Coordinates of C-alpha atoms in Angstrom, one line a residue:
Chain A
X135 CA 63.4 14.2 28.5
X136 CA 60.1 14.8 27.0
X137 CA 61.4 17.4 24.6
X138 CA 64.0 15.0 23.3
X139 CA 61.3 12.4 22.8
X140 CA 59.1 14.6 20.8
X141 CA 62.1 15.8 18.7
X142 CA 63.0 12.2 17.9
X143 CA 59.5 11.4 17.0
X144 CA 59.3 14.4 14.7
X145 CA 62.4 13.3 12.9
X146 CA 61.1 9.8 12.5
X147 CA 57.8 11.1 11.0
X148 CA 59.6 13.3 8.6
X149 CA 61.7 10.5 7.3
X150 CA 58.6 8.4 6.9
X151 CA 57.0 11.2 4.9
X152 CA 60.0 11.4 2.6
X153 CA 60.0 7.7 2.0
X154 CA 56.4 7.9 1.0
X155 CA 57.0 10.7 -1.4
X156 CA 59.8 8.8 -3.1
X157 CA 57.7 5.7 -3.4
X158 CA 54.9 7.7 -5.0
X159 CA 57.3 9.4 -7.4
X160 CA 58.7 6.2 -8.8
X161 CA 55.3 4.7 -9.4
X162 CA 53.8 7.9 -10.9
X163 CA 53.9 7.1 -14.6
X164 CA 52.5 3.5 -14.4
X165 CA 49.7 4.8 -12.2
X166 CA 48.6 7.4 -14.8
X167 CA 48.3 4.6 -17.4
X168 CA 46.2 2.5 -15.0
X169 CA 43.9 5.4 -14.2
X170 CA 43.3 6.1 -17.9
X171 CA 42.5 2.5 -18.6
X172 CA 40.1 2.1 -15.7
X173 CA 38.5 5.4 -16.7
X174 CA 37.7 4.1 -20.1
X175 CA 36.4 0.8 -19.0
X176 CA 34.3 2.5 -16.3
X177 CA 32.9 4.9 -18.9
X178 CA 31.9 2.0 -21.2
X179 CA 30.4 0.1 -18.2
X180 CA 28.5 3.2 -17.0
X181 CA 27.2 3.8 -20.5
X182 CA 26.0 0.2 -21.0
X183 CA 24.4 0.2 -17.6
X184 CA 22.7 3.5 -18.2
X185 CA 21.3 2.2 -21.5
X186 CA 20.1 -0.9 -19.8
X187 CA 18.5 1.0 -17.0
X188 CA 16.7 3.3 -19.4
X189 CA 15.4 0.3 -21.4
X190 CA 13.9 -1.2 -18.2
X191 CA 12.5 2.2 -17.0
X192 CA 10.9 3.0 -20.4
X193 CA 9.5 -0.5 -20.7
X194 CA 7.8 -0.4 -17.3
X195 CA 6.7 3.1 -17.7
X196 CA 5.0 2.0 -21.0
X197 CA 3.3 -0.8 -19.3
X198 CA 1.9 1.6 -16.7
X199 CA 1.1 4.5 -19.0
X200 CA 0.0 2.4 -22.0
X201 CA -3.4 1.5 -20.8
X202 CA -4.1 5.0 -19.6
X203 CA -3.2 6.4 -23.0
X204 CA -5.2 3.7 -24.7
X205 CA -8.2 4.6 -22.5
X206 CA -7.9 8.3 -23.3
X207 CA -7.7 7.7 -27.0
X208 CA -10.5 5.2 -27.1
X209 CA -12.8 7.5 -25.2
X210 CA -12.8 9.8 -28.3
X211 CA -13.5 7.0 -30.7
X212 CA -16.8 7.1 -32.7
X213 CA -18.6 3.9 -33.4
X214 CA -17.0 3.7 -36.9
X215 CA -13.5 4.1 -35.4
X216 CA -14.1 1.3 -33.0
X217 CA -14.7 -1.2 -35.8
X218 CA -12.2 0.2 -38.2
X219 CA -9.1 -2.0 -37.9
X220 CA -7.0 0.6 -39.5
X221 CA -7.5 3.0 -36.6
X222 CA -4.9 2.8 -33.9
X223 CA -4.7 5.3 -31.1
X224 CA -5.7 8.3 -33.2
X225 CA -9.4 8.4 -34.1
X226 CA -10.4 9.3 -37.6
X227 CA -13.6 11.1 -36.6
X228 CA -13.2 12.0 -32.9
X229 CA -16.4 12.6 -30.9
X230 CA -17.2 14.0 -27.5
X231 CA -20.4 11.9 -27.3
X232 CA -18.9 9.4 -24.8
X233 CA -17.9 12.1 -22.3
X234 CA -21.3 13.9 -22.6
X235 CA -23.3 10.7 -22.0
X236 CA -21.0 9.5 -19.2
X237 CA -21.0 12.9 -17.5
X238 CA -24.8 13.1 -17.6
X239 CA -25.3 9.5 -16.4
X240 CA -22.8 10.0 -13.6
X241 CA -24.4 13.4 -12.8
X242 CA -20.7 14.3 -12.8
X243 CA -20.5 17.7 -11.3
X244 CA -22.5 17.1 -8.1
X245 CA -21.2 13.5 -7.7
X246 CA -17.5 14.6 -8.0
X247 CA -18.0 17.5 -5.6
X248 CA -19.9 15.3 -3.1
X249 CA -17.3 12.5 -3.2
X250 CA -14.4 15.0 -2.9
X251 CA -16.0 16.6 0.1
X252 CA -16.7 13.1 1.6
X253 CA -13.1 11.9 1.0
X254 CA -11.5 15.2 2.0
X255 CA -13.4 15.4 5.3
X256 CA -12.5 11.8 6.1
X257 CA -8.9 12.5 5.2
X258 CA -8.7 15.4 7.6
X259 CA -10.2 13.3 10.4
X260 CA -7.8 10.4 9.5
X261 CA -4.7 12.6 9.6
X262 CA -5.8 14.2 12.9
X263 CA -6.8 11.1 14.8
X264 CA -4.1 8.8 13.4
X265 CA -1.4 11.3 14.1
X266 CA -2.7 11.7 17.7
X267 CA -2.5 7.9 18.3
X268 CA 0.9 7.7 16.6
X269 CA 2.2 10.6 18.8
X270 CA 0.9 8.8 21.9
X271 CA 2.6 5.6 20.9
X272 CA 5.9 7.2 19.9
X273 CA 6.4 9.7 22.8
X274 CA 4.7 8.5 25.9
X275 CA 5.1 5.5 28.2
X276 CA 2.0 4.0 29.7
X277 CA 1.2 0.5 30.9
X278 CA 0.4 -2.1 28.2
X279 CA 1.8 0.1 25.5
X280 CA 3.4 -2.8 23.7
X281 CA 0.2 -4.8 23.8
X282 CA -1.7 -1.8 22.3
X283 CA 0.8 -1.4 19.6
X284 CA 0.6 -5.0 18.8
X285 CA -3.2 -4.3 18.4
X286 CA -2.3 -1.6 15.8
X287 CA -0.3 -4.2 13.9
X288 CA -3.2 -6.6 14.2
X289 CA -5.5 -4.0 12.6
X290 CA -3.2 -3.9 9.6
X291 CA -2.9 -7.7 9.4
X292 CA -6.5 -8.7 9.9
X293 CA -8.3 -8.3 6.5
X294 CA -11.4 -6.0 6.8
X295 CA -13.7 -8.6 5.4
X296 CA -13.3 -10.7 8.5
X297 CA -15.2 -8.1 10.5
X298 CA -17.6 -6.9 7.9
X299 CA -20.6 -8.8 9.1
X300 CA -20.4 -7.6 12.8
X301 CA -19.8 -4.1 11.5
X302 CA -22.9 -4.3 9.4
X303 CA -24.8 -5.6 12.4
X304 CA -23.4 -2.9 14.7
X305 CA -24.4 -0.1 12.4
X306 CA -27.8 -1.5 11.4
X307 CA -28.7 -1.5 15.2
X308 CA -26.6 1.3 16.3
X309 CA -26.5 1.9 20.1
X310 CA -24.2 3.2 22.7
X311 CA -24.7 1.3 26.0
X312 CA -28.4 1.4 25.4
X313 CA -28.7 5.1 25.6
X314 CA -30.1 5.6 22.1
X315 CA -32.8 3.0 22.5
X316 CA -33.7 4.6 25.9
X317 CA -34.3 7.9 24.2
X318 CA -35.6 6.7 20.9
X319 CA -37.3 3.6 21.8
X320 CA -35.2 1.5 19.4
X321 CA -31.7 1.5 18.1
X322 CA -30.8 3.6 15.2
X323 CA -30.2 2.3 11.7
X324 CA -27.3 4.2 10.4
X325 CA -26.9 2.2 7.1
X326 CA -27.4 3.9 3.7
X327 CA -25.7 7.0 5.0
X328 CA -22.1 8.1 5.4
X329 CA -22.4 8.3 9.2
X330 CA -20.8 4.9 10.0
X331 CA -17.7 5.8 8.0
X332 CA -17.4 9.1 9.9
X333 CA -17.8 7.3 13.2
X334 CA -15.3 4.7 12.4
X335 CA -12.8 7.1 11.1
X336 CA -13.2 9.4 14.1
X337 CA -12.2 6.5 16.3
X338 CA -9.3 5.9 13.9
X339 CA -10.7 2.6 12.7
X340 CA -11.5 3.7 9.2
X341 CA -10.1 2.6 5.9
X342 CA -6.5 1.3 6.6
X343 CA -6.2 3.5 9.7
X344 CA -3.8 0.9 11.2
X345 CA -1.3 1.6 8.5
X346 CA -1.5 5.4 9.0
X347 CA -1.0 5.0 12.8
X348 CA 2.0 2.9 12.1
X349 CA 3.4 5.5 9.7
X350 CA 2.9 8.3 12.2
X351 CA 4.4 6.3 15.0
X352 CA 7.5 5.6 13.1
X353 CA 7.8 9.2 12.0
X354 CA 7.4 10.7 15.5
X355 CA 9.9 8.3 16.8
X356 CA 12.5 9.8 14.4
X357 CA 11.9 13.4 15.5
X358 CA 14.4 14.8 18.0
X359 CA 13.1 14.9 21.6
X360 CA 14.6 18.4 22.2
X361 CA 11.8 20.1 20.3
X362 CA 9.3 19.0 22.9
X363 CA 11.5 19.5 25.8
X364 CA 12.0 23.1 24.7
X365 CA 8.3 23.6 24.4
X366 CA 7.7 22.1 27.8
X367 CA 10.3 24.3 29.4
X368 CA 8.7 27.3 27.8
X369 CA 5.4 26.3 29.4
X370 CA 3.5 24.7 26.6
X371 CA 0.7 22.3 27.5
X372 CA 0.6 18.8 26.1
X373 CA -2.1 19.6 23.5
X374 CA -0.6 22.9 22.5
X375 CA 2.8 21.2 21.9
X376 CA 1.1 18.5 19.8
X377 CA -1.0 20.8 17.7
X378 CA 1.3 23.7 17.2
X379 CA 4.7 22.0 17.2
X380 CA 4.6 18.3 16.6
X381 CA 2.0 18.3 13.9
X382 CA 3.8 21.0 12.1
X383 CA 7.0 19.0 12.1
X384 CA 5.2 15.9 10.9
X385 CA 4.2 17.5 7.6
X386 CA 6.0 14.9 5.4
X387 CA 4.2 12.0 7.2
X388 CA 1.0 14.0 7.2
X389 CA 1.2 14.6 3.4
X390 CA 1.9 10.9 2.8
X391 CA -1.0 9.8 4.9
X392 CA -3.3 12.5 3.5
X393 CA -2.7 11.4 -0.1
X394 CA -3.0 7.7 0.7
X395 CA -6.2 8.3 2.6
X396 CA -7.7 10.6 0.1
X397 CA -7.0 8.3 -2.8
X398 CA -8.0 5.1 -1.1
X399 CA -11.2 6.7 0.2
X400 CA -12.1 8.1 -3.2
X401 CA -11.5 4.7 -4.8
X402 CA -13.0 2.6 -2.1
X403 CA -16.0 0.4 -2.9
X404 CA -15.8 -2.0 0.0
X405 CA -17.1 0.2 2.7
X406 CA -19.4 2.0 0.3
X407 CA -21.0 -1.3 -0.6
X408 CA -21.0 -2.6 3.0
X409 CA -22.7 0.4 4.5
X410 CA -24.8 0.9 1.4
X411 CA -23.6 4.6 1.2
X412 CA -25.6 6.4 -1.5
X413 CA -23.8 6.5 -4.8
X414 CA -24.3 10.2 -5.2
X415 CA -21.7 10.5 -2.4
X416 CA -19.3 7.9 -3.7
X417 CA -18.3 8.2 -7.3
X418 CA -16.4 4.9 -7.4
X419 CA -19.6 3.0 -6.5
X420 CA -21.5 4.8 -9.3
X421 CA -18.8 4.0 -11.8
X422 CA -19.1 0.3 -11.2
X423 CA -22.7 0.3 -12.5
X424 CA -22.0 2.8 -15.3
X425 CA -21.8 0.4 -18.1
X426 CA -25.1 -1.2 -17.2
X427 CA -27.0 2.0 -16.7
X428 CA -25.9 3.5 -20.0
X429 CA -26.8 0.3 -21.7
X430 CA -30.3 0.3 -20.2
X431 CA -31.0 4.0 -20.6
X432 CA -29.6 4.6 -24.1
X433 CA -30.5 1.1 -25.4
X434 CA -27.0 0.3 -26.4
X435 CA -26.5 -3.4 -26.5
X436 CA -23.0 -3.6 -28.1
X437 CA -20.6 -4.3 -25.3
X438 CA -17.7 -3.0 -27.3
X439 CA -19.3 0.4 -27.6
X440 CA -20.3 0.3 -24.0
X441 CA -16.7 -0.1 -23.0
X442 CA -15.9 3.2 -24.7
X443 CA -18.4 4.9 -22.4
X444 CA -16.8 3.2 -19.5
X445 CA -13.4 4.5 -20.5
X446 CA -14.8 8.0 -20.7
X447 CA -16.4 7.6 -17.3
X448 CA -13.2 6.4 -15.7
X449 CA -11.2 9.3 -17.2
X450 CA -13.8 11.7 -15.7
X451 CA -13.4 10.0 -12.3
X452 CA -9.6 10.0 -12.4
X453 CA -9.3 13.7 -13.4
X454 CA -9.6 15.1 -9.8
X455 CA -7.1 12.5 -8.5
X456 CA -4.6 13.2 -11.2
X457 CA -4.8 16.9 -10.7
X458 CA -4.3 16.5 -6.9
X459 CA -1.5 14.1 -7.5
X460 CA 0.3 16.4 -10.0
X461 CA 0.0 19.3 -7.5
X462 CA 1.3 17.3 -4.5
X463 CA 3.6 14.9 -6.4
X464 CA 6.8 16.4 -5.2
X465 CA 5.8 16.6 -1.6
X466 CA 4.4 13.2 -1.8
X467 CA 7.5 11.5 -3.1
X468 CA 9.8 13.3 -0.8
X469 CA 7.4 12.9 2.1
X470 CA 7.3 9.2 1.5
X471 CA 11.0 9.0 1.6
X472 CA 11.4 10.9 4.8
X473 CA 8.3 9.8 6.6
X474 CA 9.9 6.6 7.8
X475 CA 7.0 4.5 6.4
X476 CA 9.3 1.6 7.0
X477 CA 10.1 0.3 10.4
Chain B
X147 CA -4.9 19.5 44.1
X148 CA -3.9 17.3 47.0
X149 CA -3.8 14.3 44.7
X150 CA -1.4 16.0 42.3
X151 CA 1.3 16.2 44.9
X152 CA 1.6 12.4 44.9
X153 CA 2.0 12.1 41.2
X154 CA 5.4 12.1 39.8
X155 CA 6.1 13.9 36.5
X156 CA 6.5 10.6 34.6
X157 CA 3.2 9.4 36.0
X158 CA 1.4 12.6 34.9
X159 CA 3.0 12.4 31.5
X160 CA 2.0 8.8 31.1
X161 CA -1.6 9.7 31.9
X162 CA -1.6 12.6 29.4
X163 CA 0.0 10.3 26.8
X164 CA -2.7 7.8 27.4
X165 CA -5.3 10.4 26.4
X166 CA -3.7 10.6 23.0
X167 CA -4.6 7.0 22.2
X168 CA -7.9 6.9 23.9
X169 CA -10.0 7.5 20.8
X170 CA -8.1 4.8 19.0
X171 CA -8.5 2.4 21.9
X172 CA -12.2 2.9 22.0
X173 CA -12.5 2.4 18.3
X174 CA -10.4 -0.7 18.4
X175 CA -12.3 -2.3 21.3
X176 CA -15.6 -1.3 19.8
X177 CA -15.2 -2.1 16.2
X178 CA -12.3 -4.5 15.9
X179 CA -12.1 -6.6 19.0
X180 CA -15.8 -6.9 19.5
X181 CA -16.3 -7.6 15.8
X182 CA -13.7 -10.3 15.8
X183 CA -15.4 -12.0 18.8
X184 CA -18.8 -11.6 17.1
X185 CA -17.4 -13.2 13.9
X186 CA -16.2 -16.2 16.0
X187 CA -19.6 -16.3 17.6
X188 CA -21.5 -16.1 14.3
X189 CA -19.4 -18.9 12.8
X190 CA -20.6 -21.4 15.4
X191 CA -24.3 -20.4 15.3
X192 CA -27.1 -20.0 13.0
X193 CA -28.2 -16.4 12.7
X194 CA -31.7 -15.4 11.9
X195 CA -32.6 -11.7 11.4
X196 CA -35.8 -10.9 13.3
X197 CA -38.2 -8.5 11.6
X198 CA -37.6 -5.8 14.3
X199 CA -34.1 -5.3 13.1
X200 CA -32.3 -7.4 15.7
X201 CA -31.1 -11.0 15.3
X202 CA -31.2 -14.2 17.2
X203 CA -28.4 -16.7 17.4
X204 CA -28.8 -20.5 17.7
X205 CA -25.7 -22.4 18.7
X206 CA -25.0 -25.1 16.2
X207 CA -21.5 -26.1 17.1
X208 CA -19.1 -26.8 14.3
X209 CA -21.9 -27.5 11.7
X210 CA -20.9 -24.4 9.6
X211 CA -17.3 -25.5 9.5
X212 CA -18.2 -29.0 8.5
X213 CA -20.6 -27.8 5.8
X214 CA -18.0 -25.4 4.4
X215 CA -15.3 -28.1 4.1
X216 CA -17.4 -31.2 3.3
X217 CA -20.5 -30.0 1.4
X218 CA -19.9 -26.5 0.0
X219 CA -19.2 -26.7 -3.8
X220 CA -16.6 -24.1 -4.4
X221 CA -15.1 -22.9 -1.1
X222 CA -12.2 -25.3 -0.9
X223 CA -11.3 -24.7 -4.5
X224 CA -11.5 -20.9 -4.2
X225 CA -9.5 -20.9 -1.0
X226 CA -6.7 -23.0 -2.5
X227 CA -6.5 -20.9 -5.7
X228 CA -6.4 -17.8 -3.7
X229 CA -3.6 -19.1 -1.6
X230 CA -1.8 -20.5 -4.6
X231 CA -2.0 -17.1 -6.4
X232 CA -0.6 -15.5 -3.3
X233 CA 2.3 -17.8 -2.9
X234 CA 3.2 -17.3 -6.5
X235 CA 2.8 -13.5 -6.4
X236 CA 4.3 -12.4 -3.1
X237 CA 8.0 -13.3 -3.9
X238 CA 7.6 -11.8 -7.4
X239 CA 6.2 -8.6 -6.2
X240 CA 8.8 -8.3 -3.4
X241 CA 11.8 -8.8 -5.7
X242 CA 10.3 -6.7 -8.5
X243 CA 9.7 -3.8 -6.2
X244 CA 13.1 -4.0 -4.7
X245 CA 14.6 -4.0 -8.2
X246 CA 12.6 -1.0 -9.2
X247 CA 13.3 0.9 -6.0
X248 CA 17.0 0.4 -6.6
X249 CA 16.6 1.7 -10.1
X250 CA 14.8 4.8 -8.9
X251 CA 17.2 5.4 -6.0
X252 CA 20.0 6.5 -8.3
X253 CA 20.4 10.1 -9.5
X254 CA 19.6 10.5 -13.1
X255 CA 17.9 13.0 -15.4
X256 CA 14.2 13.0 -15.4
X257 CA 14.0 11.1 -12.1
X258 CA 11.0 13.1 -10.9
X259 CA 9.0 12.3 -13.9
X260 CA 9.8 8.6 -13.8
X261 CA 8.9 8.5 -10.1
X262 CA 5.6 10.2 -10.8
X263 CA 4.8 7.6 -13.4
X264 CA 5.9 4.7 -11.2
X265 CA 3.6 5.8 -8.3
X266 CA 0.7 6.2 -10.6
X267 CA -0.7 2.7 -9.9
X268 CA -1.0 3.7 -6.2
X269 CA -3.3 6.5 -7.3
X270 CA -5.3 4.4 -9.8
X271 CA -6.0 1.4 -7.7
X272 CA -9.7 1.0 -7.7
X273 CA -11.8 -2.1 -8.6
X274 CA -13.5 -0.3 -11.5
X275 CA -10.4 1.4 -12.8
X276 CA -8.4 -1.8 -12.7
X277 CA -11.1 -3.7 -14.5
X278 CA -11.4 -1.2 -17.3
X279 CA -7.6 -0.8 -17.5
X280 CA -7.4 -4.5 -18.0
X281 CA -9.5 -4.3 -21.1
X282 CA -7.6 -1.3 -22.4
X283 CA -4.3 -3.0 -21.7
X284 CA -5.4 -6.1 -23.7
X285 CA -6.1 -3.8 -26.7
X286 CA -3.0 -1.7 -26.3
X287 CA -0.2 -4.0 -25.4
X288 CA -1.6 -7.0 -27.2
X289 CA 0.5 -9.9 -26.2
X290 CA 0.2 -9.6 -22.4
X291 CA -2.1 -12.2 -21.1
X292 CA -2.4 -14.7 -18.4
X293 CA -1.3 -18.1 -19.4
X294 CA 1.9 -19.2 -21.2
X295 CA -0.2 -20.8 -24.0
X296 CA -1.8 -17.4 -24.6
X297 CA 1.6 -15.8 -24.8
X298 CA 2.6 -18.3 -27.4
X299 CA -0.5 -17.5 -29.5
X300 CA 0.2 -13.8 -29.2
X301 CA 3.9 -14.1 -29.9
X302 CA 3.2 -16.0 -33.1
X303 CA 1.7 -12.8 -34.6
X304 CA 4.7 -10.7 -33.7
X305 CA 7.2 -13.0 -35.4
X306 CA 9.2 -13.7 -32.2
X307 CA 9.5 -17.5 -31.7
X308 CA 9.0 -18.0 -28.0
X309 CA 8.9 -21.7 -28.7
X310 CA 12.5 -21.6 -29.7
X311 CA 13.6 -20.0 -26.4
X312 CA 11.5 -22.4 -24.4
X313 CA 13.1 -25.3 -26.2
X314 CA 16.5 -23.8 -25.6
X315 CA 16.0 -23.4 -21.9
X316 CA 14.4 -26.9 -21.6
X317 CA 17.4 -28.5 -23.3
X318 CA 19.6 -26.7 -20.9
X319 CA 18.0 -28.8 -18.2
X320 CA 16.0 -26.1 -16.5
X321 CA 12.9 -27.7 -15.0
X322 CA 9.7 -27.0 -16.8
X323 CA 7.9 -25.8 -13.7
X324 CA 10.5 -23.0 -13.3
X325 CA 10.2 -22.0 -16.9
X326 CA 6.4 -21.9 -16.6
X327 CA 6.8 -19.8 -13.5
X328 CA 8.9 -17.2 -15.3
X329 CA 6.6 -17.3 -18.3
X330 CA 3.7 -16.7 -16.1
X331 CA 5.5 -13.8 -14.3
X332 CA 6.3 -12.2 -17.6
X333 CA 2.7 -12.6 -18.8
X334 CA 1.4 -11.0 -15.6
X335 CA 4.0 -8.2 -15.5
X336 CA 1.4 -5.5 -15.7
X337 CA -0.5 -7.0 -12.8
X338 CA 2.7 -7.2 -10.8
X339 CA 3.6 -3.6 -11.6
X340 CA 0.2 -2.5 -10.6
X341 CA 0.3 -4.3 -7.3
X342 CA 3.7 -3.1 -6.3
X343 CA 3.2 0.7 -5.9
X344 CA 3.3 0.9 -2.1
X345 CA 6.0 -1.7 -1.9
X346 CA 8.3 0.3 -4.2
X347 CA 7.7 3.3 -1.9
X348 CA 8.6 1.2 1.2
X349 CA 11.8 0.0 -0.4
X350 CA 12.8 3.4 -1.6
X351 CA 12.4 4.8 1.9
X352 CA 14.5 1.8 3.2
X353 CA 17.2 2.4 0.6
X354 CA 17.4 6.1 1.5
X355 CA 17.9 5.2 5.2
X356 CA 21.1 3.2 4.5
X357 CA 24.0 5.3 5.7
X358 CA 26.3 6.3 2.8
X359 CA 29.4 5.5 4.8
X360 CA 28.6 1.8 4.4
X361 CA 28.9 2.0 0.7
X362 CA 32.1 4.0 1.1
X363 CA 33.6 1.3 3.2
X364 CA 32.6 -1.3 0.7
X365 CA 34.2 0.7 -2.1
X366 CA 37.4 1.2 -0.2
X367 CA 37.6 -2.5 0.6
X368 CA 37.3 -3.1 -3.2
X369 CA 33.9 -4.8 -3.2
X370 CA 32.2 -5.1 -6.6
X371 CA 28.7 -3.9 -7.2
X372 CA 27.4 -7.4 -7.0
X373 CA 29.1 -8.0 -3.6
X374 CA 27.9 -4.6 -2.4
X375 CA 24.3 -5.5 -3.1
X376 CA 24.5 -8.9 -1.3
X377 CA 26.7 -7.7 1.6
X378 CA 25.4 -4.2 2.2
X379 CA 22.1 -3.4 0.5
X380 CA 20.3 -6.6 0.9
X381 CA 21.0 -7.1 4.7
X382 CA 20.0 -3.5 5.3
X383 CA 16.7 -3.7 3.6
X384 CA 16.0 -7.2 5.0
X385 CA 13.8 -5.9 7.9
X386 CA 11.7 -4.0 5.4
X387 CA 11.1 -7.1 3.4
X388 CA 9.0 -8.3 6.3
X389 CA 6.9 -5.1 6.1
X390 CA 6.5 -5.6 2.3
X391 CA 5.6 -9.2 2.6
X392 CA 3.0 -8.5 5.2
X393 CA 1.5 -5.7 3.2
X394 CA 1.5 -7.7 0.0
X395 CA -0.1 -10.8 1.6
X396 CA -2.8 -8.7 3.2
X397 CA -3.4 -6.7 0.1
X398 CA -3.7 -9.8 -2.2
X399 CA -6.1 -11.4 0.2
X400 CA -8.4 -8.3 0.3
X401 CA -8.7 -8.5 -3.5
X402 CA -9.1 -12.3 -3.6
X403 CA -12.2 -14.3 -4.5
X404 CA -12.7 -15.6 -1.0
X405 CA -13.8 -12.1 0.0
X406 CA -16.3 -12.0 -2.8
X407 CA -17.5 -15.4 -1.8
X408 CA -18.0 -14.4 1.8
X409 CA -19.7 -11.2 0.7
X410 CA -22.1 -13.0 -1.6
X411 CA -22.9 -15.7 1.0
X412 CA -23.7 -13.1 3.6
X413 CA -25.7 -10.5 1.6
X414 CA -27.1 -12.5 -1.3
X415 CA -28.0 -15.7 0.4
X416 CA -28.3 -14.3 3.9
X417 CA -26.2 -17.2 5.3
X418 CA -24.3 -15.2 7.9
X419 CA -22.9 -18.1 9.8
X420 CA -21.3 -19.7 6.7
X421 CA -20.0 -16.3 5.6
X422 CA -18.3 -15.9 9.0
X423 CA -16.7 -19.3 8.6
X424 CA -15.3 -18.3 5.2
X425 CA -13.9 -15.1 6.5
X426 CA -12.5 -16.7 9.6
X427 CA -10.9 -19.6 7.8
X428 CA -9.3 -17.3 5.2
X429 CA -8.1 -15.0 7.9
X430 CA -6.6 -17.8 9.9
X431 CA -4.8 -19.1 6.8
X432 CA -3.5 -15.7 6.0
X433 CA -2.2 -15.2 9.5
X434 CA -0.6 -18.6 9.5
X435 CA 1.2 -17.9 6.2
X436 CA 2.2 -14.5 7.5
X437 CA 3.4 -16.0 10.7
X438 CA 5.5 -18.6 9.0
X439 CA 7.0 -16.3 6.4
X440 CA 7.8 -13.6 9.0
X441 CA 9.4 -16.3 11.3
X442 CA 11.6 -17.6 8.5
X443 CA 12.6 -14.2 7.3
X444 CA 13.2 -13.0 10.8
X445 CA 15.6 -15.8 11.4
X446 CA 17.8 -14.6 8.6
X447 CA 17.3 -10.9 9.3
X448 CA 20.1 -8.7 10.5
X449 CA 19.1 -5.7 12.5
X450 CA 21.3 -2.8 12.2
X451 CA 20.0 -0.9 15.2

């Protein structure tokens, strides 16, 4: 019985196939025509869209790059060039005077090295501590986890300026459960040094740490659980698993966080102002007062000329960032895409 | 050792996991929660710094609040302008960054270079840099300025008659407010571009996470590009719009004048109580706006997972 059934079915299928073939054959010519037409219209459409896209891209790229180019060219202007209306972009008598003065006023070499060390060390702490918290949130279950994660979101949402006063107070009379005043007689004043920043970053409450914890949590959630299970079966401890296996796998997220943290720390003036961190440590703080300092020291009273010095100073400040960005650009963009920065 | 016998594996794991977040938890309680409480406490008291380095608090009730709203010269005005700016900017930045992310998501030649350029504002966001760039931009790009009247002035020199287009749109019956909004947006295009670096990144990541099979289905069903955008792309990035809106609102408030006012009140005039009121009120307003927007967006959001 069953054999007969299958035979019948086979026959049926074959006839259906034949019908299909015939149907295709009859409509073959008209289909060719249609394909050609739609190909041409598609080609034109694609071309127009492509042109349109490039117009937008080039326009926006110009808006972004334009000021940077303008700043670079203006930093080479001599006084005469600045007032010559015929000079646009290319200076007639280029001068390195602006860079020399700006560099000496900024005390460039030592300031840049100091602030790079400062931001890089904070970056390492940020990546370590925030990835730890993120890993904890993503992989372990403990009581009140949801509430704690809501607190992370709260850290992102609450603007830092809300808590700036208490922070200032906390660090001007720094004390841990009265231990320090017991030893020292009075609480420590940690302001005008970089210590508060390090303490806060170490407890992952530094500059935008909430965002970084969020990024790491989302990323670790996306990693397969099997990696850890294999490690566990092979006898890895929790910390070994985290440092040697999970952190390695989180490279894209780590690079994203690292670049964000480095750049924002390097550019930050809020905490630098709040904790009154010495401006030989934080170049961004020094650059704010650059125009005034140069005006006072070199007796230059023309604001237009002072702007040229400012341009040169900012270019000097940006150079390390741009170099790092160019070096890590590819990893950054790819890392951002894979790091699950989104929810 | 005896104790360990009674602990199950999950229990042990949860304790170990808790250790991972302990540093953060200490930091949060110590720096954030305590500070928030202190801010509230400061705002209802008068703070006097004693010479020894400590401070004393005198409870004054709602005096600071009443002073801020009834007597202070500029607070209300600054607060409303900050909020107004934010309400105008947030939708602009959101849609602009979505558009750019969609542009950058396609494969084309030179994509890496274009991406590198588009993320440049993220790298160059610093008070000092932004300020100096503003000056350079004014000299380079010329016509880009803040108000629509300034655009008109600038456009007159280039020979493009903006007046004519405005007339045209007005005669079409488009409300003047809308035209001014668009004009303002065009005028501040560089500000918007500079403020939307991170948002573009978020949307790019979101677009990358949309499964390709969805687009395939849409194509097979014969959907046009327009329909595909509204029926596939938009609903899929909808959850991330919340992220972007939250980020944009917070970011724009950090740069706003209210922060400067609070800072100046605290450290120049040593009026800590009033400064806390300013911070607290602006934070509450921000949170309120955030809550409302998130609520309204969430109502229309479709969650894929």
